[in-house]
Coordinates of C-alpha atoms and ligand atoms in Angstrom, one line a residue:
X386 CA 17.4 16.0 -2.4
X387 CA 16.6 19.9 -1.8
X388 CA 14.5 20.0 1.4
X389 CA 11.8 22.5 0.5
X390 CA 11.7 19.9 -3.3
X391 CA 7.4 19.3 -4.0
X392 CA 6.8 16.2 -2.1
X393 CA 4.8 14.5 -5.3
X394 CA 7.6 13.9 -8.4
X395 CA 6.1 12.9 -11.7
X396 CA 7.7 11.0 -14.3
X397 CA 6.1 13.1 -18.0
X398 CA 7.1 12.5 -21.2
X399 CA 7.6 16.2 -22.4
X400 CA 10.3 17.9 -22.9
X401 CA 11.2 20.2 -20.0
X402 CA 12.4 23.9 -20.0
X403 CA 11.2 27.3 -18.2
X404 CA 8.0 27.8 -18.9
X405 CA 7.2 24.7 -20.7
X406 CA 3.8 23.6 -20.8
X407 CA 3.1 20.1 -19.6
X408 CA 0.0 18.3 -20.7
X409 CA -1.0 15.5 -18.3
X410 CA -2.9 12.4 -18.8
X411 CA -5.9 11.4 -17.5
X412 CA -4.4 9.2 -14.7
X413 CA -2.4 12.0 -13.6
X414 CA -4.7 14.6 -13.7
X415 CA -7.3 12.8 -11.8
X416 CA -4.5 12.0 -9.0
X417 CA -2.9 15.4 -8.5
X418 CA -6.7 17.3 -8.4
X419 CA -8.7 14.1 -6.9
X420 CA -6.6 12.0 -5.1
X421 CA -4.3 14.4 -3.6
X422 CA -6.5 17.7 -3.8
X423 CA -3.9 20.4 -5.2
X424 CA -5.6 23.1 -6.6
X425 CA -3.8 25.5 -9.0
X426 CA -0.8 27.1 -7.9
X427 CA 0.4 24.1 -6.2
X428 CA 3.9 23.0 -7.2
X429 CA 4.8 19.4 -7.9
X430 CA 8.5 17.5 -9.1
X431 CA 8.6 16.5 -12.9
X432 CA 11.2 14.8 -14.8
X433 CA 11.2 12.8 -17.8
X434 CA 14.3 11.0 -17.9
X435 CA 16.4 13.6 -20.2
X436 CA 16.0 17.2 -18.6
X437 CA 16.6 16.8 -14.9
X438 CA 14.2 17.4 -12.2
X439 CA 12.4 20.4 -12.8
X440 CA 9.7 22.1 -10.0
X441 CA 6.1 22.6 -11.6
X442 CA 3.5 24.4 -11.1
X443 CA -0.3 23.2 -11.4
X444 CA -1.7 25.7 -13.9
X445 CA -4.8 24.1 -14.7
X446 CA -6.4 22.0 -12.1
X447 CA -8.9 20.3 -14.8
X448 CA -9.3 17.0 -13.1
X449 CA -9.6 15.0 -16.3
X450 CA -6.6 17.3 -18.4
X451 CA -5.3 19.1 -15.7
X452 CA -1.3 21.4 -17.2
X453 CA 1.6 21.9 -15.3
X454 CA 4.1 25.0 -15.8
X455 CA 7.7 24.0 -15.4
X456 CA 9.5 26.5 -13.2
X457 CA 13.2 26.1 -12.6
X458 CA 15.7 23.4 -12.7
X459 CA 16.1 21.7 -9.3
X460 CA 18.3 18.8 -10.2
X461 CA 20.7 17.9 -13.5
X462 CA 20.5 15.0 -15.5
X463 CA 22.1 12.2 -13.8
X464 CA 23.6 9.1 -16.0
X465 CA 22.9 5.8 -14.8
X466 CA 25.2 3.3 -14.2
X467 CA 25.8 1.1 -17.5
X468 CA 24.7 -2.0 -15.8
X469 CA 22.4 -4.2 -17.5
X470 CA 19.8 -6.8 -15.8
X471 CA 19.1 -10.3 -18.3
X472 CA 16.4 -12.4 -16.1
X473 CA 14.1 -15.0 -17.7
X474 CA 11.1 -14.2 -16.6
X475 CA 9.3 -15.7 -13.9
X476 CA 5.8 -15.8 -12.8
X477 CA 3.8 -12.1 -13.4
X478 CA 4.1 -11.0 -9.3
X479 CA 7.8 -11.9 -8.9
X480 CA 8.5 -10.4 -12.0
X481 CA 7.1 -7.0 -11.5
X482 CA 9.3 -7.3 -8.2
X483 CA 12.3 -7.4 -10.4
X484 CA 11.8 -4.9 -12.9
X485 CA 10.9 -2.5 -9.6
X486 CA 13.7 -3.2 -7.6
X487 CA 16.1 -3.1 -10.9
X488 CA 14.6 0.7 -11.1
X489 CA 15.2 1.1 -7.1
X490 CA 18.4 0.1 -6.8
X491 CA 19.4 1.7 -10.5
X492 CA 20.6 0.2 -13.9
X493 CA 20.2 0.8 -16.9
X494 CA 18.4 -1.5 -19.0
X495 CA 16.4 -4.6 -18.1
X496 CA 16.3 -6.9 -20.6
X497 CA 14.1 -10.4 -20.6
X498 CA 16.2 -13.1 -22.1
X499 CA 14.7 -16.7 -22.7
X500 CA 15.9 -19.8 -21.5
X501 CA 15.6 -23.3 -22.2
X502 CA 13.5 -23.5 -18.7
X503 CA 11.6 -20.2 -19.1
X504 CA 8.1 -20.9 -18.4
X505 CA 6.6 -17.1 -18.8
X506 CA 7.2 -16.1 -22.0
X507 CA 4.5 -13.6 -22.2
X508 CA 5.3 -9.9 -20.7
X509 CA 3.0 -6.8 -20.9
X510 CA 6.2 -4.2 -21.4
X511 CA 3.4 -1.4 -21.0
X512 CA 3.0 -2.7 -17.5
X513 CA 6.8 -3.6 -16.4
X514 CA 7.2 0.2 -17.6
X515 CA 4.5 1.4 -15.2
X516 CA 5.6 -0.2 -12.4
X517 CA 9.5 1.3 -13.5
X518 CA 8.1 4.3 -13.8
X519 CA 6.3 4.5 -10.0
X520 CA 9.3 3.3 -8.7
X521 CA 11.9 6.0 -10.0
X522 CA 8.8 8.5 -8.7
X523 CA 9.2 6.9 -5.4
X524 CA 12.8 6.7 -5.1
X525 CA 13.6 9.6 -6.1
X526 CA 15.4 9.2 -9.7
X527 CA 15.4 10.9 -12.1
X528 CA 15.9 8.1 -15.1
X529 CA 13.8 4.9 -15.6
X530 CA 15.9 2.3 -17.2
X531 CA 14.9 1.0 -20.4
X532 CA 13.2 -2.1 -21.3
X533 CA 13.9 -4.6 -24.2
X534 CA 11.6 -6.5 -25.7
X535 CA 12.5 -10.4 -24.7
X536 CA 15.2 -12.1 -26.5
X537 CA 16.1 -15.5 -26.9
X538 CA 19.1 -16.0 -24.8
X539 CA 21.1 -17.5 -27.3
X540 CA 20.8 -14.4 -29.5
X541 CA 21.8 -12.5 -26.8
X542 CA 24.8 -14.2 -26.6
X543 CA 26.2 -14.7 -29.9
X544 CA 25.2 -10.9 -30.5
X545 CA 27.3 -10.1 -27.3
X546 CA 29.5 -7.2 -27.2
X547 CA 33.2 -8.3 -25.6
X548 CA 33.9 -4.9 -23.7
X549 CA 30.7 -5.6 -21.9
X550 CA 31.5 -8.2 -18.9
X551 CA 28.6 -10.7 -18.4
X552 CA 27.9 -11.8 -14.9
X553 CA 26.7 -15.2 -15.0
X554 CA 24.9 -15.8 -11.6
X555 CA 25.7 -19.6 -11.5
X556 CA 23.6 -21.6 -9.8
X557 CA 26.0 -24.5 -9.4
X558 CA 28.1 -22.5 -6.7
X559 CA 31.4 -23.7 -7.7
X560 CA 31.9 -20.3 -9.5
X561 CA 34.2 -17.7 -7.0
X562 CA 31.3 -15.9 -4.4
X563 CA 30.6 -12.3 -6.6
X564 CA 31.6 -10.0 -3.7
X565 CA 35.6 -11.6 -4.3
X566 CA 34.8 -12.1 -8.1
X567 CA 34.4 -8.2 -8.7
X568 CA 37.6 -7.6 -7.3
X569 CA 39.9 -5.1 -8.7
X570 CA 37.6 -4.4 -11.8
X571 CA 37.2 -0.8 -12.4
X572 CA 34.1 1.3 -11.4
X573 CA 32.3 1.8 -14.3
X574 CA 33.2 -1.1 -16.1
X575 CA 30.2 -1.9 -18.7
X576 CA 28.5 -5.0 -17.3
X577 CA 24.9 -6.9 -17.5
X578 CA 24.0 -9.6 -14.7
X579 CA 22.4 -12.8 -16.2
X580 CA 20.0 -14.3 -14.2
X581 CA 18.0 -17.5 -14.7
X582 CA 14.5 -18.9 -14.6
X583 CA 13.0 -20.9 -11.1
X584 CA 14.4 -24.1 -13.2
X585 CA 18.2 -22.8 -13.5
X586 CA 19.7 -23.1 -16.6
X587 CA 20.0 -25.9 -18.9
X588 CA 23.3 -28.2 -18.4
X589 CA 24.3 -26.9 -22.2
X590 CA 23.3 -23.6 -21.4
X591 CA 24.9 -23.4 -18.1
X592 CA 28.2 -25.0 -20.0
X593 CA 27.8 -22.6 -23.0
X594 CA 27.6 -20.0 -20.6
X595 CA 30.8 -20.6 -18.7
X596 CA 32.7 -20.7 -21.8
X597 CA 31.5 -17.5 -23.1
X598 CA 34.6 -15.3 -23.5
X599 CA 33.1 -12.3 -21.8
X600 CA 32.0 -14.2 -18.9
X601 CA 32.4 -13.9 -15.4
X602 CA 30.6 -16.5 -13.5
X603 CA 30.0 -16.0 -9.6
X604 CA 28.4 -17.6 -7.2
X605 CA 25.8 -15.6 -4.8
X606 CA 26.5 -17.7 -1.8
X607 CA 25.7 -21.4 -0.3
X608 CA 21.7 -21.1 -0.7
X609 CA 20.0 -21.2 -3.9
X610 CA 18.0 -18.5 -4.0
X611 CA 14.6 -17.4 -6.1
X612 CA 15.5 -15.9 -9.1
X613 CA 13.9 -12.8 -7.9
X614 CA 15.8 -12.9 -4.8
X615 CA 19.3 -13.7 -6.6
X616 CA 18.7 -10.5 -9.0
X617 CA 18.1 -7.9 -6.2
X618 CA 21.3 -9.6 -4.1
X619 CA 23.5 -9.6 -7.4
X620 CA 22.1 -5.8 -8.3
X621 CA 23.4 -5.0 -5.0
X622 CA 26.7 -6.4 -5.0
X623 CA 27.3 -4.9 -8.8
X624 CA 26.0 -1.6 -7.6
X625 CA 28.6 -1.5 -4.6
X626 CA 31.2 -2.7 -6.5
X627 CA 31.1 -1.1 -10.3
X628 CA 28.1 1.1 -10.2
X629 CA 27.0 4.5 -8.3
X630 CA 27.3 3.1 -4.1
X631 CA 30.6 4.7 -3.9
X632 CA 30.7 8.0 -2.2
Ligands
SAM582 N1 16.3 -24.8 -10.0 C1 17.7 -24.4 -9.8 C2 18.4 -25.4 -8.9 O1 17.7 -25.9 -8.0 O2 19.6 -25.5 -9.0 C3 17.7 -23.0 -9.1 C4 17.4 -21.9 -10.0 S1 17.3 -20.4 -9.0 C5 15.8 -20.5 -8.3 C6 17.1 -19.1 -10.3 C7 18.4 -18.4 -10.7 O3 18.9 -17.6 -9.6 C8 19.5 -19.2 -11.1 O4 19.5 -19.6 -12.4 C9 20.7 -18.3 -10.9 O5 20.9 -17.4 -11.9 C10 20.3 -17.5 -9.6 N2 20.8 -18.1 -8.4 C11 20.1 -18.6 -7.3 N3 20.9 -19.0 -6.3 C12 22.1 -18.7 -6.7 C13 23.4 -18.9 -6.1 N4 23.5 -19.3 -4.8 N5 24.5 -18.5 -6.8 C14 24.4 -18.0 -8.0 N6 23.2 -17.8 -8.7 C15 22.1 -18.2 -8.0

């Protein structure tokens, strides 16, 4: 990142371009004029997922419907890596932790699947997308990965593209650890990482699973971990292996 970059980077949904004008919500407003105090003139990081970084400046320090100006370009586009995360979700904390972390550590789409086991079925998307949003602000993105709407797992899988490899994190631990599993497949390579509820799979499911033809199961070491623990360890391991780690 460009030392002299705005220390605050908002995520807008405007298009950006010289001189574009950029609306911002109430929330916003009141935190760049209240919360932090800039007054007009003051130059801030925008991006919206499509246009790159851009610096902005605060044209209208209205607290309530305060404007930026975009300025210049300070960062391209950057592409994510076309890794997908499949959890079921888990219980409203942990799973917040997920969808952040999956925007930290960077991939493309989260999608909730449902499980026999799933006990949370119900998600707030608005809310998963907030937090996703704050954390590519944080980390210094400039994409937020995108968000399905739950599916029922089965669908998923009969609906399942075959060029797309489907890393089933098995929690029977016979599978090959994932570290030795992604061996010799090719950076890049389109995958999603299937993660299950605090139950585990279903025996059928688990069997199904196994016997998918684009799966890959893999094992993510002796301990069983919490589902929101396995997803961040097998993000990791994907992202060093197939994703954007690699110098
Ligand atoms: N209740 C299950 C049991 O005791 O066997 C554990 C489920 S675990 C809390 C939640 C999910 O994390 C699992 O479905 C699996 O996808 C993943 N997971 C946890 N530990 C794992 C491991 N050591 N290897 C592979 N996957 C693991």
């Amino acid at each position: 990142m460009n030392e002299t970059a705005p220390k605050i980077r908002l995520h807008v949904e405007a298009p950006l371009a010289e001189g574009a004008e950029i609306a911002l919500d109430r929330g916003q407003s009141n935190y760049l004029v209240t919360v932090m105090r800039l007054a007009a003139g003051a130059e801030v990081a925008v991006f919206n997922g499509r246009d790159g970084e851009w610096r902005a400046a605060l044209t209208d320090a209205h607290r309530k419907a305060a404007t930026l100006t975009a300025r210049e370009r300070t960062r391209a586009q950057e592409t994510l890596p076309d890794l997908h995360l499949l959890f079921a979700p888990i219980k409203k904390a942990r799973t917040d932790f997920v969808v952040e972390k999956a925007c930290e550590l960077g991939c493309a789409r989260v999608r909730p699947v449902l499980t026999r086991y799933t006990r949370s079925e119900r998600l707030n998307l608005d809310r998963l997308r907030a937090h996703m949003i704050e954390a590519a602000e944080q980390c210094g993105g400039v994409s937020v990965p995108g968000l399905d709407p739950p599916q029922q797992l089965v669908a998923a899988m009969a609906d399942w593209p075959r060029e797309r490899m489907l890393i089933f994190c098995d929690e029977a631990r016979t599978a090959p650890p994932m570290a030795e599993a992604l061996t010799g497949v090719a950076r890049g390579t389109p995958a999603a990482l299937l993660i299950g509820p605090e139950g585990g799979f279903a025996p059928e499911e688990a069997e199904r699973l196994r016997a998918h033809p684009a799966a890959l199961p893999v094992s993510l070491g002796p301990r069983i971990l919490r589902a929101d623990t396995a997803a961040v360890a097998a993000l990791a391991l994907a992202q060093a292996a197939l994703g954007d780690w690699a110098r």
